[in-house]
PDB file of C-alpha atoms in Angstrom:
ATOM      1  CA  UNK F   1      87.265 111.396 206.718  1.00  0.00           C
ATOM      2  CA  UNK F   2      83.993 112.952 207.746  1.00  0.00           C
ATOM      3  CA  UNK F   3      81.064 112.463 205.409  1.00  0.00           C
ATOM      4  CA  UNK F   4      77.791 114.346 205.174  1.00  0.00           C
ATOM      5  CA  UNK F   5      74.787 112.679 203.592  1.00  0.00           C
ATOM      6  CA  UNK F   6      72.045 114.926 202.304  1.00  0.00           C
ATOM      7  CA  UNK F   7      68.553 113.880 201.351  1.00  0.00           C
ATOM      8  CA  UNK F   8      66.688 114.073 199.198  1.00  0.00           C
ATOM      9  CA  UNK F   9      69.076 114.486 196.271  1.00  0.00           C
ATOM     10  CA  UNK F  10      66.487 116.572 194.414  1.00  0.00           C
ATOM     11  CA  UNK F  11      62.995 117.889 194.982  1.00  0.00           C
ATOM     12  CA  UNK F  12      60.337 118.929 192.486  1.00  0.00           C
ATOM     13  CA  UNK F  13      57.648 120.973 194.214  1.00  0.00           C
ATOM     14  CA  UNK F  14      54.877 123.421 193.449  1.00  0.00           C
ATOM     15  CA  UNK F  15      55.215 127.079 194.317  1.00  0.00           C
ATOM     16  CA  UNK F  16      53.767 127.734 197.770  1.00  0.00           C
ATOM     17  CA  UNK F  17      54.624 124.295 199.176  1.00  0.00           C
ATOM     18  CA  UNK F  18      56.778 123.787 202.242  1.00  0.00           C
ATOM     19  CA  UNK F  19      60.135 122.048 201.825  1.00  0.00           C
ATOM     20  CA  UNK F  20      62.106 119.832 204.202  1.00  0.00           C
ATOM     21  CA  UNK F  21      65.597 118.477 203.716  1.00  0.00           C
ATOM     22  CA  UNK F  22      68.114 116.934 206.054  1.00  0.00           C
ATOM     23  CA  UNK F  23      71.745 116.166 206.520  1.00  0.00           C
ATOM     24  CA  UNK F  24      73.363 113.382 208.538  1.00  0.00           C
ATOM     25  CA  UNK F  25      76.951 112.883 209.580  1.00  0.00           C
ATOM     26  CA  UNK F  26      79.063 109.855 210.394  1.00  0.00           C
ATOM     27  CA  UNK F  27      80.581 111.793 213.301  1.00  0.00           C
ATOM     28  CA  UNK F  28      79.609 114.479 215.799  1.00  0.00           C
ATOM     29  CA  UNK F  29      79.638 118.080 214.601  1.00  0.00           C
ATOM     30  CA  UNK F  30      79.905 121.193 216.762  1.00  0.00           C
ATOM     31  CA  UNK F  31      78.676 123.501 214.025  1.00  0.00           C
ATOM     32  CA  UNK F  32      76.200 123.085 211.212  1.00  0.00           C
ATOM     33  CA  UNK F  33      76.015 125.493 208.299  1.00  0.00           C
ATOM     34  CA  UNK F  34      73.459 125.674 205.509  1.00  0.00           C
ATOM     35  CA  UNK F  35      74.393 127.251 202.173  1.00  0.00           C
ATOM     36  CA  UNK F  36      72.498 127.906 198.940  1.00  0.00           C
ATOM     37  CA  UNK F  37      74.217 127.935 195.555  1.00  0.00           C
ATOM     38  CA  UNK F  38      72.758 129.261 192.323  1.00  0.00           C
ATOM     39  CA  UNK F  39      74.213 128.612 188.851  1.00  0.00           C
ATOM     40  CA  UNK F  40      77.443 130.503 188.200  1.00  0.00           C
ATOM     41  CA  UNK F  41      77.779 131.689 191.767  1.00  0.00           C
ATOM     42  CA  UNK F  42      79.507 130.658 194.955  1.00  0.00           C
ATOM     43  CA  UNK F  43      77.580 129.271 197.945  1.00  0.00           C
ATOM     44  CA  UNK F  44      75.777 131.823 200.104  1.00  0.00           C
ATOM     45  CA  UNK F  45      75.495 131.244 203.841  1.00  0.00           C
ATOM     46  CA  UNK F  46      71.848 130.955 204.925  1.00  0.00           C
ATOM     47  CA  UNK F  47      71.913 129.766 208.530  1.00  0.00           C
ATOM     48  CA  UNK F  48      74.596 128.816 211.057  1.00  0.00           C
ATOM     49  CA  UNK F  49      73.892 126.546 214.052  1.00  0.00           C
ATOM     50  CA  UNK F  50      76.266 126.234 217.009  1.00  0.00           C
ATOM     51  CA  UNK F  51      74.422 124.324 219.732  1.00  0.00           C
ATOM     52  CA  UNK F  52      72.691 120.925 219.890  1.00  0.00           C
ATOM     53  CA  UNK F  53      68.916 121.393 219.790  1.00  0.00           C
ATOM     54  CA  UNK F  54      69.215 124.950 218.472  1.00  0.00           C
ATOM     55  CA  UNK F  55      66.426 126.127 216.167  1.00  0.00           C
ATOM     56  CA  UNK F  56      67.243 129.192 214.053  1.00  0.00           C
ATOM     57  CA  UNK F  57      65.170 131.072 211.481  1.00  0.00           C
ATOM     58  CA  UNK F  58      66.100 133.356 208.613  1.00  0.00           C
ATOM     59  CA  UNK F  59      62.903 134.632 207.034  1.00  0.00           C
ATOM     60  CA  UNK F  60      61.022 131.654 205.599  1.00  0.00           C
ATOM     61  CA  UNK F  61      63.963 129.357 206.353  1.00  0.00           C
ATOM     62  CA  UNK F  62      64.284 127.417 209.603  1.00  0.00           C
ATOM     63  CA  UNK F  63      67.114 125.071 210.510  1.00  0.00           C
ATOM     64  CA  UNK F  64      67.667 122.814 213.488  1.00  0.00           C
ATOM     65  CA  UNK F  65      70.798 121.325 215.033  1.00  0.00           C
ATOM     66  CA  UNK F  66      69.940 117.727 215.927  1.00  0.00           C
ATOM     67  CA  UNK F  67      70.158 116.587 219.540  1.00  0.00           C
ATOM     68  CA  UNK F  68      72.541 113.760 218.627  1.00  0.00           C
ATOM     69  CA  UNK F  69      74.830 116.372 216.949  1.00  0.00           C
ATOM     70  CA  UNK F  70      74.967 114.059 213.946  1.00  0.00           C
ATOM     71  CA  UNK F  71      72.158 115.626 211.960  1.00  0.00           C
ATOM     72  CA  UNK F  72      70.533 118.874 210.918  1.00  0.00           C
ATOM     73  CA  UNK F  73      67.342 119.864 209.136  1.00  0.00           C
ATOM     74  CA  UNK F  74      66.406 122.772 206.890  1.00  0.00           C
ATOM     75  CA  UNK F  75      62.815 123.784 206.222  1.00  0.00           C
ATOM     76  CA  UNK F  76      61.560 126.357 203.742  1.00  0.00           C
ATOM     77  CA  UNK F  77      57.995 127.545 204.130  1.00  0.00           C
ATOM     78  CA  UNK F  78      55.759 128.774 201.304  1.00  0.00           C
ATOM     79  CA  UNK F  79      58.364 128.289 198.575  1.00  0.00           C
ATOM     80  CA  UNK F  80      58.747 130.910 195.839  1.00  0.00           C
ATOM     81  CA  UNK F  81      60.523 130.702 192.459  1.00  0.00           C
ATOM     82  CA  UNK F  82      63.689 132.402 193.745  1.00  0.00           C
ATOM     83  CA  UNK F  83      64.191 129.514 196.207  1.00  0.00           C
ATOM     84  CA  UNK F  84      65.413 127.410 193.273  1.00  0.00           C
ATOM     85  CA  UNK F  85      68.999 126.302 193.716  1.00  0.00           C
ATOM     86  CA  UNK F  86      71.185 123.720 195.385  1.00  0.00           C
ATOM     87  CA  UNK F  87      71.177 123.618 199.178  1.00  0.00           C
ATOM     88  CA  UNK F  88      74.280 122.344 200.936  1.00  0.00           C
ATOM     89  CA  UNK F  89      74.881 121.448 204.545  1.00  0.00           C
ATOM     90  CA  UNK F  90      78.412 121.847 205.857  1.00  0.00           C
ATOM     91  CA  UNK F  91      80.365 121.331 209.025  1.00  0.00           C
ATOM     92  CA  UNK F  92      83.934 121.793 210.220  1.00  0.00           C
ATOM     93  CA  UNK F  93      86.513 119.472 208.673  1.00  0.00           C
ATOM     94  CA  UNK F  94      88.412 119.391 211.952  1.00  0.00           C
ATOM     95  CA  UNK F  95      92.147 119.158 212.381  1.00  0.00           C
ATOM     96  CA  UNK F  96      92.433 122.689 213.757  1.00  0.00           C
ATOM     97  CA  UNK F  97      91.646 124.393 210.462  1.00  0.00           C
ATOM     98  CA  UNK F  98      88.562 126.303 209.419  1.00  0.00           C
ATOM     99  CA  UNK F  99      87.930 124.158 206.362  1.00  0.00           C
ATOM    100  CA  UNK F 100      84.396 122.916 205.810  1.00  0.00           C
ATOM    101  CA  UNK F 101      83.103 119.501 204.783  1.00  0.00           C
ATOM    102  CA  UNK F 102      80.086 119.781 202.475  1.00  0.00           C
ATOM    103  CA  UNK F 103      77.302 117.384 201.614  1.00  0.00           C
ATOM    104  CA  UNK F 104      76.455 116.668 197.979  1.00  0.00           C
ATOM    105  CA  UNK F 105      73.502 119.020 198.054  1.00  0.00           C
ATOM    106  CA  UNK F 106      69.744 118.959 197.588  1.00  0.00           C
ATOM    107  CA  UNK F 107      68.630 120.372 194.256  1.00  0.00           C
ATOM    108  CA  UNK F 108      65.345 122.278 194.666  1.00  0.00           C
ATOM    109  CA  UNK F 109      63.200 122.795 191.578  1.00  0.00           C
ATOM    110  CA  UNK F 110      59.962 124.746 191.816  1.00  0.00           C
ATOM    111  CA  UNK F 111      57.156 124.428 189.309  1.00  0.00           C
ATOM    112  CA  UNK F 112      54.971 127.543 189.040  1.00  0.00           C
TER     113      UNK F 112
ATOM    114  CA  UNK M   1      81.424 146.787 200.672  1.00  0.00           C
ATOM    115  CA  UNK M   2      82.928 144.507 198.040  1.00  0.00           C
ATOM    116  CA  UNK M   3      82.561 140.790 198.590  1.00  0.00           C
ATOM    117  CA  UNK M   4      85.138 138.136 197.847  1.00  0.00           C
ATOM    118  CA  UNK M   5      86.560 138.591 194.361  1.00  0.00           C
ATOM    119  CA  UNK M   6      88.246 135.957 192.215  1.00  0.00           C
ATOM    120  CA  UNK M   7      90.087 136.065 188.926  1.00  0.00           C
ATOM    121  CA  UNK M   8      89.947 134.963 186.262  1.00  0.00           C
ATOM    122  CA  UNK M   9      86.296 133.999 185.843  1.00  0.00           C
ATOM    123  CA  UNK M  10      87.000 131.253 183.337  1.00  0.00           C
ATOM    124  CA  UNK M  11      90.167 129.540 182.224  1.00  0.00           C
ATOM    125  CA  UNK M  12      91.017 126.842 179.694  1.00  0.00           C
ATOM    126  CA  UNK M  13      94.318 124.982 180.027  1.00  0.00           C
ATOM    127  CA  UNK M  14      95.964 121.943 178.498  1.00  0.00           C
ATOM    128  CA  UNK M  15      97.053 118.834 180.387  1.00  0.00           C
ATOM    129  CA  UNK M  16     100.492 119.267 181.923  1.00  0.00           C
ATOM    130  CA  UNK M  17     100.286 123.051 182.125  1.00  0.00           C
ATOM    131  CA  UNK M  18     100.357 125.157 185.264  1.00  0.00           C
ATOM    132  CA  UNK M  19      97.626 127.523 186.483  1.00  0.00           C
ATOM    133  CA  UNK M  20      97.415 130.346 189.035  1.00  0.00           C
ATOM    134  CA  UNK M  21      94.097 131.486 190.463  1.00  0.00           C
ATOM    135  CA  UNK M  22      93.673 134.644 192.534  1.00  0.00           C
ATOM    136  CA  UNK M  23      91.405 135.691 195.374  1.00  0.00           C
ATOM    137  CA  UNK M  24      90.855 138.914 197.306  1.00  0.00           C
ATOM    138  CA  UNK M  25      89.023 138.518 200.626  1.00  0.00           C
ATOM    139  CA  UNK M  26      86.451 140.830 202.131  1.00  0.00           C
ATOM    140  CA  UNK M  27      88.062 143.905 203.647  1.00  0.00           C
ATOM    141  CA  UNK M  28      89.040 143.168 207.246  1.00  0.00           C
ATOM    142  CA  UNK M  29      89.077 139.388 206.759  1.00  0.00           C
ATOM    143  CA  UNK M  30      92.414 137.731 207.415  1.00  0.00           C
ATOM    144  CA  UNK M  31      91.615 134.125 206.538  1.00  0.00           C
ATOM    145  CA  UNK M  32      91.265 132.644 203.054  1.00  0.00           C
ATOM    146  CA  UNK M  33      90.211 129.102 202.224  1.00  0.00           C
ATOM    147  CA  UNK M  34      90.228 127.367 198.843  1.00  0.00           C
ATOM    148  CA  UNK M  35      87.748 124.743 197.680  1.00  0.00           C
ATOM    149  CA  UNK M  36      87.362 122.591 194.578  1.00  0.00           C
ATOM    150  CA  UNK M  37      83.848 121.873 193.333  1.00  0.00           C
ATOM    151  CA  UNK M  38      83.394 119.310 190.579  1.00  0.00           C
ATOM    152  CA  UNK M  39      80.092 119.086 188.758  1.00  0.00           C
ATOM    153  CA  UNK M  40      77.353 117.533 190.859  1.00  0.00           C
ATOM    154  CA  UNK M  41      79.302 117.600 194.113  1.00  0.00           C
ATOM    155  CA  UNK M  42      79.670 119.893 197.088  1.00  0.00           C
ATOM    156  CA  UNK M  43      82.822 121.993 197.488  1.00  0.00           C
ATOM    157  CA  UNK M  44      85.863 120.100 198.763  1.00  0.00           C
ATOM    158  CA  UNK M  45      88.358 121.796 201.087  1.00  0.00           C
ATOM    159  CA  UNK M  46      91.867 122.295 199.658  1.00  0.00           C
ATOM    160  CA  UNK M  47      93.691 124.847 201.859  1.00  0.00           C
ATOM    161  CA  UNK M  48      93.191 127.424 204.535  1.00  0.00           C
ATOM    162  CA  UNK M  49      95.541 130.362 205.175  1.00  0.00           C
ATOM    163  CA  UNK M  50      95.505 132.781 208.067  1.00  0.00           C
ATOM    164  CA  UNK M  51      97.999 135.602 208.526  1.00  0.00           C
ATOM    165  CA  UNK M  52     100.056 134.238 205.608  1.00  0.00           C
ATOM    166  CA  UNK M  53     100.468 130.811 207.182  1.00  0.00           C
ATOM    167  CA  UNK M  54      98.866 127.528 206.141  1.00  0.00           C
ATOM    168  CA  UNK M  55      96.360 126.505 208.816  1.00  0.00           C
ATOM    169  CA  UNK M  56      94.911 123.419 207.210  1.00  0.00           C
ATOM    170  CA  UNK M  57      95.055 121.227 204.149  1.00  0.00           C
ATOM    171  CA  UNK M  58      92.571 118.854 202.611  1.00  0.00           C
ATOM    172  CA  UNK M  59      93.296 115.582 200.832  1.00  0.00           C
ATOM    173  CA  UNK M  60      94.900 117.021 197.686  1.00  0.00           C
ATOM    174  CA  UNK M  61      98.220 116.114 196.024  1.00  0.00           C
ATOM    175  CA  UNK M  62     101.351 118.238 196.238  1.00  0.00           C
ATOM    176  CA  UNK M  63     100.608 119.586 192.752  1.00  0.00           C
ATOM    177  CA  UNK M  64      98.300 121.983 194.592  1.00  0.00           C
ATOM    178  CA  UNK M  65      99.914 124.829 196.495  1.00  0.00           C
ATOM    179  CA  UNK M  66      98.859 128.229 197.751  1.00  0.00           C
ATOM    180  CA  UNK M  67     100.120 131.317 199.447  1.00  0.00           C
ATOM    181  CA  UNK M  68      98.736 134.400 201.140  1.00  0.00           C
ATOM    182  CA  UNK M  69     100.150 137.882 200.737  1.00  0.00           C
ATOM    183  CA  UNK M  70     100.556 140.706 203.299  1.00  0.00           C
ATOM    184  CA  UNK M  71      97.323 142.295 202.053  1.00  0.00           C
ATOM    185  CA  UNK M  72      95.579 138.925 202.770  1.00  0.00           C
ATOM    186  CA  UNK M  73      94.906 138.163 199.113  1.00  0.00           C
ATOM    187  CA  UNK M  74      95.775 134.650 198.041  1.00  0.00           C
ATOM    188  CA  UNK M  75      96.897 132.582 195.086  1.00  0.00           C
ATOM    189  CA  UNK M  76      96.169 128.932 194.366  1.00  0.00           C
ATOM    190  CA  UNK M  77      98.651 127.195 192.090  1.00  0.00           C
ATOM    191  CA  UNK M  78      98.151 123.861 190.377  1.00  0.00           C
ATOM    192  CA  UNK M  79     101.023 122.190 188.510  1.00  0.00           C
ATOM    193  CA  UNK M  80     100.976 119.415 185.924  1.00  0.00           C
ATOM    194  CA  UNK M  81      97.257 119.787 185.268  1.00  0.00           C
ATOM    195  CA  UNK M  82      95.162 116.663 184.787  1.00  0.00           C
ATOM    196  CA  UNK M  83      91.774 116.347 183.112  1.00  0.00           C
ATOM    197  CA  UNK M  84      90.321 115.624 186.556  1.00  0.00           C
ATOM    198  CA  UNK M  85      91.368 119.070 187.770  1.00  0.00           C
ATOM    199  CA  UNK M  86      88.534 120.576 185.720  1.00  0.00           C
ATOM    200  CA  UNK M  87      86.250 122.155 188.290  1.00  0.00           C
ATOM    201  CA  UNK M  88      84.954 125.352 189.851  1.00  0.00           C
ATOM    202  CA  UNK M  89      87.558 126.684 192.274  1.00  0.00           C
ATOM    203  CA  UNK M  90      86.042 128.658 195.106  1.00  0.00           C
ATOM    204  CA  UNK M  91      87.696 131.022 197.524  1.00  0.00           C
ATOM    205  CA  UNK M  92      86.112 131.789 200.894  1.00  0.00           C
ATOM    206  CA  UNK M  93      87.120 134.464 203.354  1.00  0.00           C
ATOM    207  CA  UNK M  94      86.465 134.775 207.059  1.00  0.00           C
ATOM    208  CA  UNK M  95      87.576 137.028 209.864  1.00  0.00           C
ATOM    209  CA  UNK M  96      89.947 134.313 211.097  1.00  0.00           C
ATOM    210  CA  UNK M  97      91.583 133.888 214.438  1.00  0.00           C
ATOM    211  CA  UNK M  98      90.892 130.802 216.544  1.00  0.00           C
ATOM    212  CA  UNK M  99      89.743 127.763 214.537  1.00  0.00           C
ATOM    213  CA  UNK M 100      86.169 128.664 213.785  1.00  0.00           C
ATOM    214  CA  UNK M 101      84.384 127.571 210.640  1.00  0.00           C
ATOM    215  CA  UNK M 102      81.509 129.933 211.058  1.00  0.00           C
ATOM    216  CA  UNK M 103      80.643 132.628 208.557  1.00  0.00           C
ATOM    217  CA  UNK M 104      82.799 131.803 205.587  1.00  0.00           C
ATOM    218  CA  UNK M 105      81.869 133.980 202.611  1.00  0.00           C
ATOM    219  CA  UNK M 106      82.429 132.579 199.160  1.00  0.00           C
ATOM    220  CA  UNK M 107      83.458 134.280 195.944  1.00  0.00           C
ATOM    221  CA  UNK M 108      81.876 133.474 192.568  1.00  0.00           C
ATOM    222  CA  UNK M 109      84.629 131.019 191.684  1.00  0.00           C
ATOM    223  CA  UNK M 110      86.965 130.395 188.773  1.00  0.00           C
ATOM    224  CA  UNK M 111      85.790 127.809 186.256  1.00  0.00           C
ATOM    225  CA  UNK M 112      88.862 125.808 185.129  1.00  0.00           C
ATOM    226  CA  UNK M 113      88.624 123.517 182.132  1.00  0.00           C
ATOM    227  CA  UNK M 114      91.546 121.212 181.343  1.00  0.00           C
ATOM    228  CA  UNK M 115      91.624 119.733 177.844  1.00  0.00           C
TER     229      UNK M 115
END
């Protein structure tokens, strides 16, 4: 099946720093989704990308759909304490259903 | 507007028992998907239902089953529980229609512990 590899696995940063994380796939994706999950909650959709090369922003978050369609990047500028959480990339599982394949996540920890 | 709701919040069961988890999608959404999330991993796709019909299934054994009701709510059933079934079970709703994974909205999940 399709696999998504996220890196880094975890990040320890200072408040105010910029953050970059990425996601690579073993196969081509037509859609890339970035979610954030906080303890005790379900994932929340941050950004959706539908076209190779697309660059989309949501406030301090910016994500890009890689040209090869096998990768995507998420950047967070000027991190704040509420950015703490686990960030997941996801793409369609295929097979005609709407199910998503998720990466293992990047755990973001911010030190004040 | 209410988001996706799931019940119960937490559940403790014994090996071999059966469990039923419930999900109500966002009003106007016709598609419900179920995911299993074990500790330290991303959610893993179990089922997707649209207009009461199964549209897709992940790599899960037949002990897992689901159904969708006329009001678009859904139930996930797991028989003969194993210790490895302990996980957070997430429900996601979307508008549905043509296969389109965009904009799936997740509920808070049901935490199942099997002892």
